[in-house]
């Protein structure tokens, strides 16, 4: 179903491979790139520094990868550039996360020059053979290439970047260092892929879905993260508003459209979520799942009870209506054509459940802080210029109760659930959109993994607010697997003293609601640098969502 | 050439798979293990906590991997235990480094239970499919297994651990969480591998080598890192002392035997090293390379000039005399039998070049500190209870001039050259040998990657001395690729203030030789916790070795 249009591009005919790659990255909207240099990639780094693309140097490669992932979520596509093997393998987990959660990150790596590889010498950074890194990333990326043949290098760059854009997954581009400045001799026609649906299955699927929705008594839309990845939010709104169909989202898709929308019912998480929402969804006679990943956490550890015989299930990879499948139908075209039909199913009242947690927050003086109360405070204080980034654990589970007032304001690795994503992701968000302010909610264990990336935030003068939830250990694990296990304890840091080390930012240590309230007020008005609020919470503190999750998950541990 | 002896082991016949693995790890001398728990590995962690093996929780998985690598270098074998994918891929670079440098690290990972995998659900942490993590680590390990079949699980554990021990490379063991407590029904005979050489090529090779050495006028031994990995130092000494053959080492093999030995000539690094040593080696008519990796840095970026027609080259993987090869000859047996021959080649005077840098260090008051002077100071101050761990960059190159007074006192990832190894490695060394004290030399860029692992060092009360060389950037890269590139600059930290954050240790900030001298004195006598000495050095400071290296490497960048 892909068609390809060839566009003559005279200007690149005398470009080097390195310069051509930089040009195409810019075509895809990449204005900033994250990474750490190393000798195998220095010549490409120098090209980057002379180009319009800004290089954001990070403290660690995995942080650069997380930042690129968050940048991609906000900006459409991201890129990370590292050196061979020591850099590459250090970014493996970030790329794996981007694959799992469909974030289009271009991983660029330098490698030993082809002329250096003769007789297979033991060059530094090499692991097993010169193919090892490429072989690993073939498992973690949707496409990859080593630019070792000048004659096809431009075409390879086109192919790989188009694949990232089409599938919203990471791709791998390896430039041997002696290929960076090579100018291919053959002329190149820039090929832009234009993918369209097969018209007959598309028409038949839209007809069938329209008929089902029109006849339904209690339709519901379950909007997933792909509505955001494929920029389909407007089409989604056209559909639900046009037909007045209520909608829910999943954790991974939280805030794909604003959560104050009158048709928004809440977050659907099976038995893990609010009972009213679960009942409203599962009572439906026509479930329209759009761009939703059927993951364990998204489905409340598979406690979701969705009858396939009532589902219209459309993602970028599949389109299933009840028990039959349509192939070669694009998600965007399907949603667009459905919206254009102006359907009018039976109307349902939308129970107002989203605001349940948004009562006025009055600090209770010396009361110790709980995560749930922190979320209540934030619900009251945050405006639509804020992007909330929740790390893993109760930082995420409790934050599901935040009511997001804008689009794509909530970012979390809610499927891959890799700890340590949030602080570097805040860097990525600030770089991607200078008008937004990141608010990070992160546990102490996750903060110890990557929190020092605040260094790069100081360097560039960004001003996120970071709430570090200090319960002195891996709190979720304490609850998943009961018993006094020492392995869940971590060494406590004075997180609030980090500004002294990092030479920037402000630190606050808070133990009571009043202190939390006051520190948050100060942080909200201080945009000169980061604010780190070190929040002491009771060891056994937990949100209602975590409690419900633990009940489901602990049976499997 | 492997023979296998079967040993009845009644006691394991009713053991669970998890308990059997713990028992075999102990057989291989593992008394401590590094890692971070996660839900897919919690049940195995709980078994570990109830076992005699001590679990050292780290702040990050890659740090746990580096610590396990260093522990293996000191202790013979190491282990790291992480959760599925988010933990696994975070340790990929550490495992890759252990593979490249032959450090036997057992990587243990939990994974989703087999019963959870039916119909291939999207369980959290999964990337592409349930095999992805295993497929990646097949590239980075010398053997691997997923313990998914009870009937063969014990045999698989035996096979994989034996492979780690035999090849001194990392191995991968994946326990699905519902297999941890499974007790296999079939009886198990513990199989211990006993590998011996093929006697005929062994005898012929020893005869030929003896003849060549005996006839030689100027023999030299080049001792490599495998002398240490395979615990062959005593045999090596027996050979060189018996025949009075002078010897050199390579960077990666630095300090395999004490560098104050009367037959020790120095470090051989081709054109990168001291001219006298290079001349002494390359002038030889019989070069005996024992356990030496022929890597680029080991050979001074291939400036080493070693005539194959004069070489006896023996490693764990190959035995080559001049231009012919012997197969199935074990390194240890070859060295042992050669030593037993009591050869008497012509005697050579050993030029005393090792102590060139060991003149009395007198602090020059307010003089700014250079890396070279720091090494002079350490040469004077360090005793044989110290293990020096050099990170990458001039931390390593300058430290080649240290004269190590004991065995295996110098640890550095001198082939794989992954930044950030040193601080977590110090943790590994302290855990492996409580009688040693680690002295870390680390650049600021590398420290920003993993220096916060000092947290775990505080937690356990260890007292390494950490010199952070602060030149505000990636100094080696500034020299390799000239030009004022911004990408080599990093955000400066007040490293010396970290004790306030980590709630332990002492910090010193030094700018002059006198301050460096005084802080070092204080650190040497203070064994209550870590001492971090934040050493300001000039931006363009460089050791002689780095200068020579840069000249060779910069042509390739």
Coordinates of C-alpha atoms in Angstrom, one line a residue, chain A residues 178-526:
Chain A
X178 CA 35.8 7.2 7.2
X179 CA 32.5 7.4 5.4
X180 CA 31.3 10.7 7.0
X181 CA 33.0 13.0 4.4
X182 CA 32.6 10.7 1.4
X183 CA 30.6 12.3 -1.4
X184 CA 28.8 9.6 -3.5
X185 CA 29.4 9.8 -7.2
X186 CA 26.1 8.6 -8.4
X187 CA 23.1 11.1 -8.6
X188 CA 20.5 10.8 -5.9
X189 CA 16.8 11.3 -6.2
X190 CA 15.2 11.9 -2.8
X191 CA 12.4 9.4 -2.4
X192 CA 9.6 10.4 -0.2
X193 CA 7.3 7.5 0.8
X194 CA 3.6 8.2 0.6
X195 CA 1.7 5.4 2.3
X196 CA -2.1 5.1 1.6
X197 CA -4.7 2.5 2.5
X198 CA -5.9 -0.2 0.2
X199 CA -9.2 1.6 -0.8
X200 CA -11.5 -1.4 -0.8
X201 CA -10.9 -2.8 2.6
X202 CA -10.8 0.8 3.9
X203 CA -14.3 1.5 2.5
X204 CA -15.7 -1.8 3.7
X205 CA -14.3 -1.4 7.2
X206 CA -15.6 2.2 7.5
X207 CA -19.1 1.0 6.3
X208 CA -19.2 -1.8 8.8
X209 CA -17.9 0.3 11.7
X210 CA -20.4 3.1 10.9
X211 CA -23.2 0.6 10.8
X212 CA -22.2 -0.9 14.2
X213 CA -21.8 2.5 15.9
X214 CA -25.0 3.9 14.5
X215 CA -27.0 0.9 15.8
X216 CA -25.3 0.9 19.2
X217 CA -27.1 1.9 22.4
X218 CA -24.0 2.5 24.6
X219 CA -20.9 3.2 22.4
X220 CA -17.6 4.2 24.0
X221 CA -14.3 5.2 22.5
X222 CA -11.1 4.0 24.2
X223 CA -8.4 6.4 22.9
X224 CA -4.8 5.1 23.1
X225 CA -1.4 6.6 22.8
X226 CA -1.2 6.2 19.0
X227 CA -3.8 9.1 18.7
X228 CA -0.9 11.2 19.9
X229 CA 2.0 9.5 18.1
X230 CA 0.2 9.7 14.7
X231 CA -1.1 13.2 15.5
X232 CA -4.7 12.1 15.2
X233 CA -6.1 14.1 18.1
X234 CA -8.1 16.4 15.9
X235 CA -9.7 13.6 14.0
X236 CA -10.5 11.8 17.2
X237 CA -12.2 14.9 18.6
X238 CA -14.1 15.3 15.3
X239 CA -15.4 11.7 15.7
X240 CA -16.4 11.8 19.3
X241 CA -17.8 15.4 19.2
X242 CA -19.6 14.8 15.9
X243 CA -21.3 11.6 17.1
X244 CA -21.3 12.6 20.8
X245 CA -19.6 9.4 21.9
X246 CA -18.1 9.5 25.4
X247 CA -14.5 8.4 25.6
X248 CA -11.9 7.1 28.0
X249 CA -8.1 6.8 27.7
X250 CA -5.6 4.3 29.0
X251 CA -2.6 5.1 31.2
X252 CA -0.2 5.1 28.3
X253 CA -2.6 7.3 26.3
X254 CA -3.4 9.6 29.3
X255 CA -4.0 13.2 28.1
X256 CA -4.0 12.4 24.4
X257 CA -6.8 15.0 24.5
X258 CA -7.5 17.3 27.4
X259 CA -9.1 15.6 30.4
X260 CA -11.6 18.4 31.0
X261 CA -13.4 17.6 27.8
X262 CA -17.1 17.2 28.5
X263 CA -17.2 13.8 26.8
X264 CA -14.2 12.5 28.8
X265 CA -15.2 9.8 31.3
X266 CA -11.8 9.0 32.8
X267 CA -8.9 6.6 32.7
X268 CA -9.8 3.0 32.0
X269 CA -7.6 0.4 33.8
X270 CA -9.8 -2.6 34.3
X271 CA -10.1 -3.7 37.9
X272 CA -7.1 -1.4 38.7
X273 CA -9.1 1.7 38.0
X274 CA -12.1 3.5 39.3
X275 CA -15.1 1.3 39.5
X276 CA -17.5 3.8 37.9
X277 CA -15.2 4.1 34.8
X278 CA -14.7 0.4 34.5
X279 CA -18.4 -0.2 34.7
X280 CA -19.2 2.5 32.2
X281 CA -16.7 1.0 29.7
X282 CA -17.5 -2.7 30.2
X283 CA -21.2 -2.1 30.0
X284 CA -20.9 -0.8 26.4
X285 CA -22.4 -2.6 23.5
X286 CA -19.9 -1.0 21.0
X287 CA -16.3 -0.5 22.1
X288 CA -14.2 1.6 19.7
X289 CA -10.5 1.1 20.6
X290 CA -8.4 3.6 18.7
X291 CA -4.6 3.3 18.8
X292 CA -4.7 1.5 22.1
X293 CA -2.0 -0.9 23.1
X294 CA -3.4 -4.0 24.9
X295 CA -0.7 -4.1 27.5
X296 CA -0.9 -5.5 31.0
X297 CA -0.8 -2.2 32.8
X298 CA -3.1 -0.6 30.3
X299 CA -5.6 -3.3 30.9
X300 CA -5.2 -3.4 34.7
X301 CA -3.0 -6.6 34.6
X302 CA -5.5 -8.1 32.2
X303 CA -8.5 -7.6 34.5
X304 CA -10.1 -5.5 31.7
X305 CA -13.2 -7.3 30.5
X306 CA -13.6 -6.3 26.9
X307 CA -15.7 -8.6 24.7
X308 CA -14.0 -9.0 21.3
X309 CA -17.4 -9.6 19.8
X310 CA -18.3 -5.9 20.7
X311 CA -15.0 -4.3 19.7
X312 CA -13.8 -2.2 16.8
X313 CA -10.1 -2.4 17.4
X314 CA -7.9 -0.1 15.2
X315 CA -4.2 0.6 15.6
X316 CA -1.3 1.4 13.3
X317 CA -0.7 -2.4 13.0
X318 CA -4.1 -4.0 12.9
X319 CA -7.8 -3.4 12.2
X320 CA -10.1 -5.9 13.7
X321 CA -13.9 -5.7 13.9
X322 CA -15.4 -8.3 16.1
X323 CA -13.6 -11.5 15.0
X324 CA -12.4 -10.5 11.5
X325 CA -9.5 -8.5 10.3
X326 CA -8.9 -5.9 7.6
X327 CA -5.4 -5.6 6.2
X328 CA -3.7 -2.5 4.7
X329 CA -5.9 0.1 6.3
X330 CA -4.2 3.0 7.9
X331 CA -5.3 4.1 11.3
X332 CA -5.5 7.8 10.4
X333 CA -7.6 7.2 7.3
X334 CA -9.9 4.9 9.2
X335 CA -10.5 7.4 12.0
X336 CA -10.8 10.3 9.5
X337 CA -13.4 8.6 7.3
X338 CA -15.3 7.5 10.3
X339 CA -15.4 11.0 11.7
X340 CA -16.6 12.3 8.3
X341 CA -19.6 10.1 8.5
X342 CA -21.3 12.2 11.1
X343 CA -22.7 9.2 12.9
X344 CA -25.6 9.5 15.4
X345 CA -25.7 6.7 17.8
X346 CA -27.8 6.7 20.9
X347 CA -26.7 9.4 23.4
X348 CA -25.3 8.4 26.8
X349 CA -24.9 10.6 29.8
X350 CA -21.3 11.1 30.8
X351 CA -20.9 10.6 34.5
X352 CA -18.6 13.3 35.8
X353 CA -15.8 11.3 37.5
X354 CA -12.6 13.0 36.3
X355 CA -12.7 15.8 38.9
X356 CA -13.1 13.5 41.8
X357 CA -9.7 14.4 43.1
X358 CA -9.8 18.0 42.3
X359 CA -11.4 19.4 45.5
X360 CA -9.7 22.5 47.0
X361 CA -6.4 21.5 48.6
X362 CA -6.0 23.0 52.0
X363 CA -2.6 22.1 53.6
X364 CA -3.1 20.2 56.9
X365 CA -0.4 22.0 58.8
X366 CA 2.0 19.4 60.3
X367 CA 0.3 16.4 58.7
X368 CA 2.9 14.1 57.0
X369 CA 2.7 14.1 53.2
X370 CA 1.2 11.3 51.2
X371 CA 1.5 10.8 47.5
X372 CA -2.2 11.1 47.1
X373 CA -2.2 14.5 48.8
X374 CA 0.6 15.7 46.6
X375 CA -1.5 14.8 43.6
X376 CA -4.4 16.8 45.1
X377 CA -2.2 19.8 45.5
X378 CA -0.9 19.5 41.9
X379 CA -4.4 19.1 40.6
X380 CA -5.2 22.5 42.0
X381 CA -2.0 24.2 41.0
X382 CA -1.0 23.1 37.6
X383 CA -2.1 24.9 34.5
X384 CA -2.1 24.0 30.8
X385 CA 1.4 25.1 30.2
X386 CA 2.7 22.3 32.3
X387 CA 3.9 18.9 31.1
X388 CA 3.7 16.3 33.9
X389 CA 6.3 13.5 33.6
X390 CA 5.7 10.6 35.9
X391 CA 8.5 8.1 36.6
X392 CA 7.7 4.4 37.5
X393 CA 6.1 3.2 40.7
X394 CA 3.6 5.1 42.7
X395 CA 4.8 8.3 41.0
X396 CA 2.9 6.9 38.0
X397 CA 0.0 5.2 39.7
X398 CA -0.9 8.1 41.9
X399 CA -0.5 10.5 39.0
X400 CA -3.2 8.8 37.1
X401 CA -5.6 10.9 39.2
X402 CA -4.2 14.1 37.9
X403 CA -6.6 15.9 35.6
X404 CA -4.6 17.2 32.6
X405 CA -6.0 20.4 31.2
X406 CA -4.2 20.2 27.8
X407 CA -3.0 17.8 25.2
X408 CA -0.1 15.5 25.6
X409 CA 0.7 17.0 29.0
X410 CA 1.3 13.7 30.6
X411 CA 4.3 11.6 29.7
X412 CA 5.3 8.4 31.3
X413 CA 6.9 5.1 30.2
X414 CA 3.7 3.4 31.4
X415 CA 4.2 0.2 29.3
X416 CA 7.9 -0.4 29.3
X417 CA 8.1 1.0 32.9
X418 CA 11.8 1.6 33.0
X419 CA 12.9 3.5 36.1
X420 CA 14.8 6.7 35.7
X421 CA 13.1 8.0 32.6
X422 CA 11.6 11.1 34.1
X423 CA 14.4 13.6 34.9
X424 CA 16.2 13.1 31.5
X425 CA 12.7 13.2 29.8
X426 CA 12.2 16.7 31.4
X427 CA 15.3 17.8 29.6
X428 CA 13.9 16.5 26.4
X429 CA 10.6 18.2 26.9
X430 CA 12.2 21.6 27.7
X431 CA 14.4 21.3 24.6
X432 CA 11.5 20.4 22.4
X433 CA 9.2 23.1 23.6
X434 CA 10.5 26.2 25.4
X435 CA 7.0 27.3 26.3
X436 CA 6.2 24.3 28.4
X437 CA 7.3 23.7 32.0
X438 CA 8.1 20.2 33.1
X439 CA 6.8 18.9 36.4
X440 CA 8.5 15.6 37.4
X441 CA 7.2 13.1 39.9
X442 CA 9.9 10.6 40.6
X443 CA 10.6 8.0 43.4
X444 CA 13.9 8.1 45.2
X445 CA 15.1 4.8 43.6
X446 CA 14.5 6.1 40.1
X447 CA 16.0 9.4 40.9
X448 CA 19.2 7.8 42.0
X449 CA 19.5 6.2 38.6
X450 CA 19.4 9.3 36.4
X451 CA 18.6 12.3 38.6
X452 CA 22.0 13.8 38.0
X453 CA 20.9 14.7 34.5
X454 CA 19.7 17.9 36.3
X455 CA 23.3 18.9 35.5
X456 CA 22.3 19.4 31.8
X457 CA 19.2 21.2 32.9
X458 CA 21.3 23.7 34.9
X459 CA 23.6 24.1 32.0
X460 CA 20.8 25.2 29.7
X461 CA 18.9 27.2 32.3
X462 CA 15.7 25.2 32.2
X463 CA 13.3 25.4 35.2
X464 CA 11.5 22.1 35.8
X465 CA 10.0 21.3 39.1
X466 CA 11.1 17.9 40.4
X467 CA 9.3 16.2 43.3
X468 CA 11.5 13.4 44.7
X469 CA 9.3 11.0 46.7
X470 CA 11.6 9.8 49.4
X471 CA 10.4 6.6 51.1
X472 CA 13.9 5.2 51.3
X473 CA 13.4 2.4 48.9
X474 CA 11.7 0.6 46.1
X475 CA 8.2 1.2 47.5
X476 CA 6.2 -0.6 44.8
X477 CA 8.2 -3.7 45.4
X478 CA 7.7 -3.6 49.1
X479 CA 4.0 -3.9 48.3
X480 CA 4.2 -6.4 45.5
X481 CA 6.1 -9.0 47.5
X482 CA 5.5 -8.7 51.1
X483 CA 8.1 -9.4 53.8
X484 CA 10.9 -7.2 55.2
X485 CA 13.3 -7.7 52.4
X486 CA 16.5 -5.7 52.7
X487 CA 16.9 -5.6 48.9
X488 CA 14.2 -3.0 48.7
X489 CA 16.0 -0.6 50.9
X490 CA 18.3 2.1 49.4
X491 CA 20.8 4.5 50.8
X492 CA 19.1 7.8 51.6
X493 CA 20.5 11.0 49.9
X494 CA 20.0 14.6 50.9
X495 CA 18.5 15.2 47.5
X496 CA 17.7 18.8 48.4
X497 CA 21.4 19.6 48.6
X498 CA 22.1 18.8 45.0
X499 CA 22.0 22.4 43.9
X500 CA 25.3 22.9 45.8
X501 CA 26.9 20.2 43.8
X502 CA 25.3 21.1 40.4
X503 CA 25.9 24.8 40.9
X504 CA 22.3 25.8 40.1
X505 CA 18.7 25.3 41.0
X506 CA 16.9 25.4 44.3
X507 CA 16.4 22.6 46.8
X508 CA 13.6 22.2 49.4
X509 CA 13.2 19.5 52.0
X510 CA 9.6 19.0 53.1
X511 CA 8.0 16.8 55.7
X512 CA 4.6 18.4 56.2
X513 CA 1.7 19.5 54.1
X514 CA 2.4 23.1 54.9
X515 CA 6.0 22.8 53.9
X516 CA 5.0 21.1 50.7
X517 CA 2.5 23.7 49.9
X518 CA 5.0 26.6 50.6
X519 CA 7.8 25.0 48.6
X520 CA 5.5 24.3 45.7
X521 CA 4.3 27.9 45.7
X522 CA 7.9 29.1 45.6
X523 CA 8.9 26.7 42.9
X524 CA 6.0 27.7 40.7
X525 CA 7.0 31.4 40.7
X526 CA 10.8 30.7 40.4

